[in-house]
mmCIF file of C-alpha atoms in Angstrom:
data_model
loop_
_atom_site.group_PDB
_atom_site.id
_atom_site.type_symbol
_atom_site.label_atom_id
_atom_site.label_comp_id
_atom_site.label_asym_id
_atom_site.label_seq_id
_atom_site.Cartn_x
_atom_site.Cartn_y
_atom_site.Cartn_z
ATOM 1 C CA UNK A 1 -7.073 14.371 -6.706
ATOM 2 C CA UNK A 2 -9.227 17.314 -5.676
ATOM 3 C CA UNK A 3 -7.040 20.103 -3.813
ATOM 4 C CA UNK A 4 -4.464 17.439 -3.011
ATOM 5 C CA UNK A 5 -0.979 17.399 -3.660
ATOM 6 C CA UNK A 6 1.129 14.602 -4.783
ATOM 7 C CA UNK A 7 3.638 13.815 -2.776
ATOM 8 C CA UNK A 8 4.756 10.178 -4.357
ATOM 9 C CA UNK A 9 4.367 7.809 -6.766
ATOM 10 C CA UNK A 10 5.517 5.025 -7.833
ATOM 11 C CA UNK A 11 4.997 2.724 -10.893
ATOM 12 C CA UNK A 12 4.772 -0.823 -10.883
ATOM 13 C CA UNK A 13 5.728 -4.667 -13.018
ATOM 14 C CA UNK A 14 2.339 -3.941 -14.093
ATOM 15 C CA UNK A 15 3.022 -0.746 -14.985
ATOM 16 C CA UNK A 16 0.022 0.697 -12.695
ATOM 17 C CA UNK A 17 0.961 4.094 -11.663
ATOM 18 C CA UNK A 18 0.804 4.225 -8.032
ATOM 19 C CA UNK A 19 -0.404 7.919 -6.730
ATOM 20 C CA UNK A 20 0.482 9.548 -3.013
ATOM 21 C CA UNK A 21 -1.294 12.363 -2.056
ATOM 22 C CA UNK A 22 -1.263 14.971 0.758
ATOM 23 C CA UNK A 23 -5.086 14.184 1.946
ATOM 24 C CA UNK A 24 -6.849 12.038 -0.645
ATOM 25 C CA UNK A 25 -4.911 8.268 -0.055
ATOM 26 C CA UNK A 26 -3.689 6.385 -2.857
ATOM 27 C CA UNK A 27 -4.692 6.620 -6.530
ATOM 28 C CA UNK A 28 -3.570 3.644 -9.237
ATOM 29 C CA UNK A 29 -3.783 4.219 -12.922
ATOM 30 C CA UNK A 30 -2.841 2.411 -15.602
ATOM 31 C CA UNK A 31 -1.602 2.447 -19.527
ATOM 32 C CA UNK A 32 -4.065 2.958 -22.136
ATOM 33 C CA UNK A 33 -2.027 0.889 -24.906
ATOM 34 C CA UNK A 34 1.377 2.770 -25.885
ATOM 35 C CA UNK A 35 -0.445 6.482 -25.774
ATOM 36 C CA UNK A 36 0.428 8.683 -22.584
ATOM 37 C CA UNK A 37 -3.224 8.079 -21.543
ATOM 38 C CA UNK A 38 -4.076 6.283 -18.670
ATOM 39 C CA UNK A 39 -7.292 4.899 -17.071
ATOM 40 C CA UNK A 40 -8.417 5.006 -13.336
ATOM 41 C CA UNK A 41 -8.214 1.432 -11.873
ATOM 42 C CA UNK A 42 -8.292 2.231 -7.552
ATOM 43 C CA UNK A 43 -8.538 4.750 -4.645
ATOM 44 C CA UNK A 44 -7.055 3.842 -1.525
ATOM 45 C CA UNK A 45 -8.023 5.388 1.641
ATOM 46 C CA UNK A 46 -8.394 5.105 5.412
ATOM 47 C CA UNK A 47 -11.851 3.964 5.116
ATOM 48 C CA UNK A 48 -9.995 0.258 3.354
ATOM 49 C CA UNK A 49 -6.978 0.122 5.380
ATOM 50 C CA UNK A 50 -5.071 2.817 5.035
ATOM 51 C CA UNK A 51 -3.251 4.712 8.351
ATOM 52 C CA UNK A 52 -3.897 8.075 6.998
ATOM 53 C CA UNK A 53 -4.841 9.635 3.735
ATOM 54 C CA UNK A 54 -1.609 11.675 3.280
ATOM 55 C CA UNK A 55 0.902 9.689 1.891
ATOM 56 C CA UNK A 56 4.784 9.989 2.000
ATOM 57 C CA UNK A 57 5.995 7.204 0.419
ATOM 58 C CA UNK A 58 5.561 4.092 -1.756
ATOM 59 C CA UNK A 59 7.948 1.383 -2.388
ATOM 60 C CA UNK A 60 8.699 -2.149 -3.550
ATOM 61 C CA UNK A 61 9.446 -4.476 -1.105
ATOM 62 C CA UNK A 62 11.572 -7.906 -1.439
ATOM 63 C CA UNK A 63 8.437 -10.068 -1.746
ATOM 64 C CA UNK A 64 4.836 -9.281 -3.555
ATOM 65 C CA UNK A 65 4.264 -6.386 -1.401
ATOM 66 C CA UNK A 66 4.663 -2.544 -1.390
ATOM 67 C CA UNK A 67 5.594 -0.639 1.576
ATOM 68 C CA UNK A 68 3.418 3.018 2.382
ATOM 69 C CA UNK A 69 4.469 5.192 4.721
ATOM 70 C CA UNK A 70 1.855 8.049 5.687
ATOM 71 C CA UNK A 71 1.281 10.720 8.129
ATOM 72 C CA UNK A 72 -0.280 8.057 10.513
ATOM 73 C CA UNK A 73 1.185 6.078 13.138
ATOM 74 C CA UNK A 74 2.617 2.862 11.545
ATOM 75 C CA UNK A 75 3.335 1.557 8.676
ATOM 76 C CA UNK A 76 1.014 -0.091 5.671
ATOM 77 C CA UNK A 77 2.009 -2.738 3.177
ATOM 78 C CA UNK A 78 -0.251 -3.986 -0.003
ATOM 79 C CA UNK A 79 0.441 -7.343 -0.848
ATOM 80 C CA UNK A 80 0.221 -8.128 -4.715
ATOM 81 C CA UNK A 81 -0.737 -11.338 -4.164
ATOM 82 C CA UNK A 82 -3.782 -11.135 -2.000
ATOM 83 C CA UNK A 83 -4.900 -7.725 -3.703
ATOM 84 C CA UNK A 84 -5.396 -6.124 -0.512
ATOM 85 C CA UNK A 85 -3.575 -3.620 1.817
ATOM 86 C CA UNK A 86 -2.168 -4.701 5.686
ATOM 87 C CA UNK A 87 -0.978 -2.853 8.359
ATOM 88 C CA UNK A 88 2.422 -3.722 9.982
ATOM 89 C CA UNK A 89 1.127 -5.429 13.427
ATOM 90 C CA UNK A 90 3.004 -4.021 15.937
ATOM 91 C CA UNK A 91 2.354 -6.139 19.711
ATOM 92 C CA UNK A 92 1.583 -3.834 22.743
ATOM 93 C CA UNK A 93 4.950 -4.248 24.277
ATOM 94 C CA UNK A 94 6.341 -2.478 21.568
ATOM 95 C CA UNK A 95 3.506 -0.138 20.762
ATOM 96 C CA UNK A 96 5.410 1.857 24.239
ATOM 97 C CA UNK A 97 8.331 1.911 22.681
ATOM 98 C CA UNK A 98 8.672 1.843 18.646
ATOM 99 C CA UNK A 99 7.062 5.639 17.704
ATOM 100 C CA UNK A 100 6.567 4.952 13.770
ATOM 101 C CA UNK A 101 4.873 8.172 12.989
ATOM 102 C CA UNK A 102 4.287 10.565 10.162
ATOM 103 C CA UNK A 103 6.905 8.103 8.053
ATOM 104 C CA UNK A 104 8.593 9.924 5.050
ATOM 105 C CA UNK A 105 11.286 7.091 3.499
ATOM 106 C CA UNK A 106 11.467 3.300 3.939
ATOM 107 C CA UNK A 107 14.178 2.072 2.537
ATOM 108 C CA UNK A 108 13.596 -2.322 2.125
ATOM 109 C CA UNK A 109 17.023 -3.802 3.146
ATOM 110 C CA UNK A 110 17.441 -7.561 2.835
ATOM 111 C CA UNK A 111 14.351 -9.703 3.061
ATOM 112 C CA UNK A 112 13.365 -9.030 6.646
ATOM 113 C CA UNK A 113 14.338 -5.726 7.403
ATOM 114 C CA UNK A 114 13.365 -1.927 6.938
ATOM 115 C CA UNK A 115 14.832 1.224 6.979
ATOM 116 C CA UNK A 116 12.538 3.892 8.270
ATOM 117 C CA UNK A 117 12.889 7.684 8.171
ATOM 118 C CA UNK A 118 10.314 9.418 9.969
ATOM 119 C CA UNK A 119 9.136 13.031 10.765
ATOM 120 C CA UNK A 120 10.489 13.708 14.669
ATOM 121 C CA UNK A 121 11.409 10.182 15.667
ATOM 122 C CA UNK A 122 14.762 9.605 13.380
ATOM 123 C CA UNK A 123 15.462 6.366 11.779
ATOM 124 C CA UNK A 124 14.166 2.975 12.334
ATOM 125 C CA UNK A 125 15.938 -0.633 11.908
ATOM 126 C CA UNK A 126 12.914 -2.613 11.982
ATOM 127 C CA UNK A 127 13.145 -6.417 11.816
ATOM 128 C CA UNK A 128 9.517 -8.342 10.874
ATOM 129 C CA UNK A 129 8.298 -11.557 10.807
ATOM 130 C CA UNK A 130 6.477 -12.543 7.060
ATOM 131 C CA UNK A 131 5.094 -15.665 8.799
ATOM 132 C CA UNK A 132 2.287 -13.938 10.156
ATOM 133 C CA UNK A 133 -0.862 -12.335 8.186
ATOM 134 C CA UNK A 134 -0.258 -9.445 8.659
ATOM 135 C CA UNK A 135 3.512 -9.378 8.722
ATOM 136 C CA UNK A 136 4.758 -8.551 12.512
ATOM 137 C CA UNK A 137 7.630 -6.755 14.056
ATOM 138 C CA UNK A 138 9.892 -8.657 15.875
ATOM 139 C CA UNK A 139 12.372 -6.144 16.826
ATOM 140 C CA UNK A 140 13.616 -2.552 16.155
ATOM 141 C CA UNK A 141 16.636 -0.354 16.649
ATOM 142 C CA UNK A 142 15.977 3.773 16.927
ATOM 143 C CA UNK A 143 18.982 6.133 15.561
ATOM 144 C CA UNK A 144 17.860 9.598 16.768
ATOM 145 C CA UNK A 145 19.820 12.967 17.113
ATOM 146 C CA UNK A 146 22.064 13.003 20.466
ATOM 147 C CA UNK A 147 23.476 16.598 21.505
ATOM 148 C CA UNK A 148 27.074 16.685 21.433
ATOM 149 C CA UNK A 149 27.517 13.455 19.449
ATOM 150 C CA UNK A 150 28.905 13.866 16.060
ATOM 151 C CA UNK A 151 28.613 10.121 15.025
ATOM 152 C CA UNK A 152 25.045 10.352 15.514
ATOM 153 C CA UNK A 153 22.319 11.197 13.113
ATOM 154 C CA UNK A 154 22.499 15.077 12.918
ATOM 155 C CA UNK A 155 18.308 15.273 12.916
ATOM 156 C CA UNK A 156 15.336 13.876 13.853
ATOM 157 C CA UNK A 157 13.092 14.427 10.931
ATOM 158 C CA UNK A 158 14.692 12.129 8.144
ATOM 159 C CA UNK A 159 12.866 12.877 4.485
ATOM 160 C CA UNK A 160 15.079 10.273 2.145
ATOM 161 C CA UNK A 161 17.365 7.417 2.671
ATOM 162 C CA UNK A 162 19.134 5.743 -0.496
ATOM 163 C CA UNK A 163 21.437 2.066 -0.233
ATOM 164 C CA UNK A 164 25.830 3.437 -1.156
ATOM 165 C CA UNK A 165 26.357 -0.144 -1.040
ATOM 166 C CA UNK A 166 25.546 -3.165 1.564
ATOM 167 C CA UNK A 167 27.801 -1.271 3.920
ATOM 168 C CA UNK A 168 27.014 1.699 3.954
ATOM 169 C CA UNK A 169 23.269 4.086 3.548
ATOM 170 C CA UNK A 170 22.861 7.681 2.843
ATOM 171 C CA UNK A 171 19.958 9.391 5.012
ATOM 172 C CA UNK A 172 18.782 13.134 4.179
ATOM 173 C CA UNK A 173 17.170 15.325 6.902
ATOM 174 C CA UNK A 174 15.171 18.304 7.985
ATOM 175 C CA UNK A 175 17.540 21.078 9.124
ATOM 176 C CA UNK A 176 20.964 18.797 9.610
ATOM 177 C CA UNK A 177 22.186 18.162 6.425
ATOM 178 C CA UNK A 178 23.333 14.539 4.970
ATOM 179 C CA UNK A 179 24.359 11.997 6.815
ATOM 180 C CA UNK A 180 26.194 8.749 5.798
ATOM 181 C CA UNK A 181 25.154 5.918 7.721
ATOM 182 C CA UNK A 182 27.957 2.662 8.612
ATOM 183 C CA UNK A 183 25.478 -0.460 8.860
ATOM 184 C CA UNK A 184 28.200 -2.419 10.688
ATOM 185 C CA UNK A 185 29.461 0.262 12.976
ATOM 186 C CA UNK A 186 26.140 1.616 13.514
ATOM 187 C CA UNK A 187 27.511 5.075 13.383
ATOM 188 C CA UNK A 188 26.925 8.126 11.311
ATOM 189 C CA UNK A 189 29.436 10.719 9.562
ATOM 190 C CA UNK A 190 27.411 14.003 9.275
ATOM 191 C CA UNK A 191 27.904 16.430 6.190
ATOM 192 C CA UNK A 192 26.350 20.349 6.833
ATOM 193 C CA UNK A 193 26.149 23.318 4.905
ATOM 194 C CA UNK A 194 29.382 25.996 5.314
ATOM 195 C CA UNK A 195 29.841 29.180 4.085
ATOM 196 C CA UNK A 196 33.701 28.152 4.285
ATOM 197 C CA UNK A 197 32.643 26.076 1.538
ATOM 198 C CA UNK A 198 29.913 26.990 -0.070
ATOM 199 C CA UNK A 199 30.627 24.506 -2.958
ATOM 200 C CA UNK A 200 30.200 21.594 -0.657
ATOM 201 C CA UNK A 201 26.243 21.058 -0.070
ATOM 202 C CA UNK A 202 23.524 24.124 -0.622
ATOM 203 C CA UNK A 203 21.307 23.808 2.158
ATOM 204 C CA UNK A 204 20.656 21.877 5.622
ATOM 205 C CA UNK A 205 17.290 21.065 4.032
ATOM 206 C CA UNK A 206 17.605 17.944 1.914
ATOM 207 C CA UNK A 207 13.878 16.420 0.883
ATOM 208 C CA UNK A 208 14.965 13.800 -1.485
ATOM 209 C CA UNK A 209 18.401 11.602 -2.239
ATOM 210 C CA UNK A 210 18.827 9.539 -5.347
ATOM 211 C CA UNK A 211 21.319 7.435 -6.722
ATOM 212 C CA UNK A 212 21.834 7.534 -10.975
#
């Protein structure tokens, strides 16, 4: 990885190890038999396709594909099927008014939609269309920080965002704590740090959220 650092990874049906790193793209690797060795099998970077070469996230998606989020603007997919790695078309009508930049978490929901945390811009509901090569968005819904609103997200820069259940997600975030998320209601409950109760959560600054 040279002077990189790893900021995801992911492993695959195949078991290939997928690699993110801060300024080096996208390594794969895979099992050497049943040792704890591994081979070199791909490097993925801007130069085939790929938005930027520091990479946030990877994830599975609902069909053949995985989802990448990177410091770029947009959002990459690699579809298992054709081998090869996409970018989300977004049309020029949107382009002025979806911002999907420097993308930390995408959370898959059901077959058609996203969940998107990024770095400034909040959290993105983002509908797309798999009839079209590359996939499309059709629409999108921003959730972003409003002063004085306490059912809103309580931060812009959103770092992790796990599935409670089909009701309800739970999104962590740069400087404003947790924040659980009602997918019908479309409104947020916000959990911060308190020296009243100091018990409760550690720290404002949550980088990662997982469910065991």
């Amino acid at each position: 990885f040279g002077n990189s650092a790893v900021r995801t990874f992911f492993e695959d049906r195949n078991r290939i190890l997928w690699v993110g790193t801060k300024g080096s793209g996208i390594y794969t690797f895979m099992h050497k038999g049943e040792s704890l060795l591994s081979k070199f099998v791909q490097h993925f970077t801007t130069e085939n396709g790929l938005l930027s070469n520091s990479v946030f996230t990877i994830v599975e998606g609902q069909n053949s594909e995985y989802w990448i989020g990177t410091d770029g603007r947009g959002i990459n997919y690699f579809d298992t099927r054709a081998k090869k790695l996409y970018t989300l078309f977004v049309s020029d009508s949107l382009q002025r008014k979806v911002n999907l930049s420097s993308v930390y978490s995408i959370l898959p929901g059901d077959a058609n939609t996203l969940w998107v945390g990024t770095s400034g811009y909040g959290m993105y509901k983002v509908e797309i269309d798999r009839s079209t090569k590359p996939y499309s968005i059709t629409k999108h819904t921003q959730f972003h920080y409003k002063t004085g609103n306490s059912s809103s997200l309580s931060n812009n820069i959103v770092y992790s965002i796990i599935r409670e259940d089909t009701n309800y997600l739970w999104i962590a975030t740069r400087g404003g704590g947790l924040n659980r998320f009602n997918c019908r209601t479309e409104q947020f409950q916000n959990y911060r740090y308190s020296s009243n109760s100091p018990d409760f959560i550690s720290s404002d600054d949550i980088l990662c959220l997982y469910k065991d």
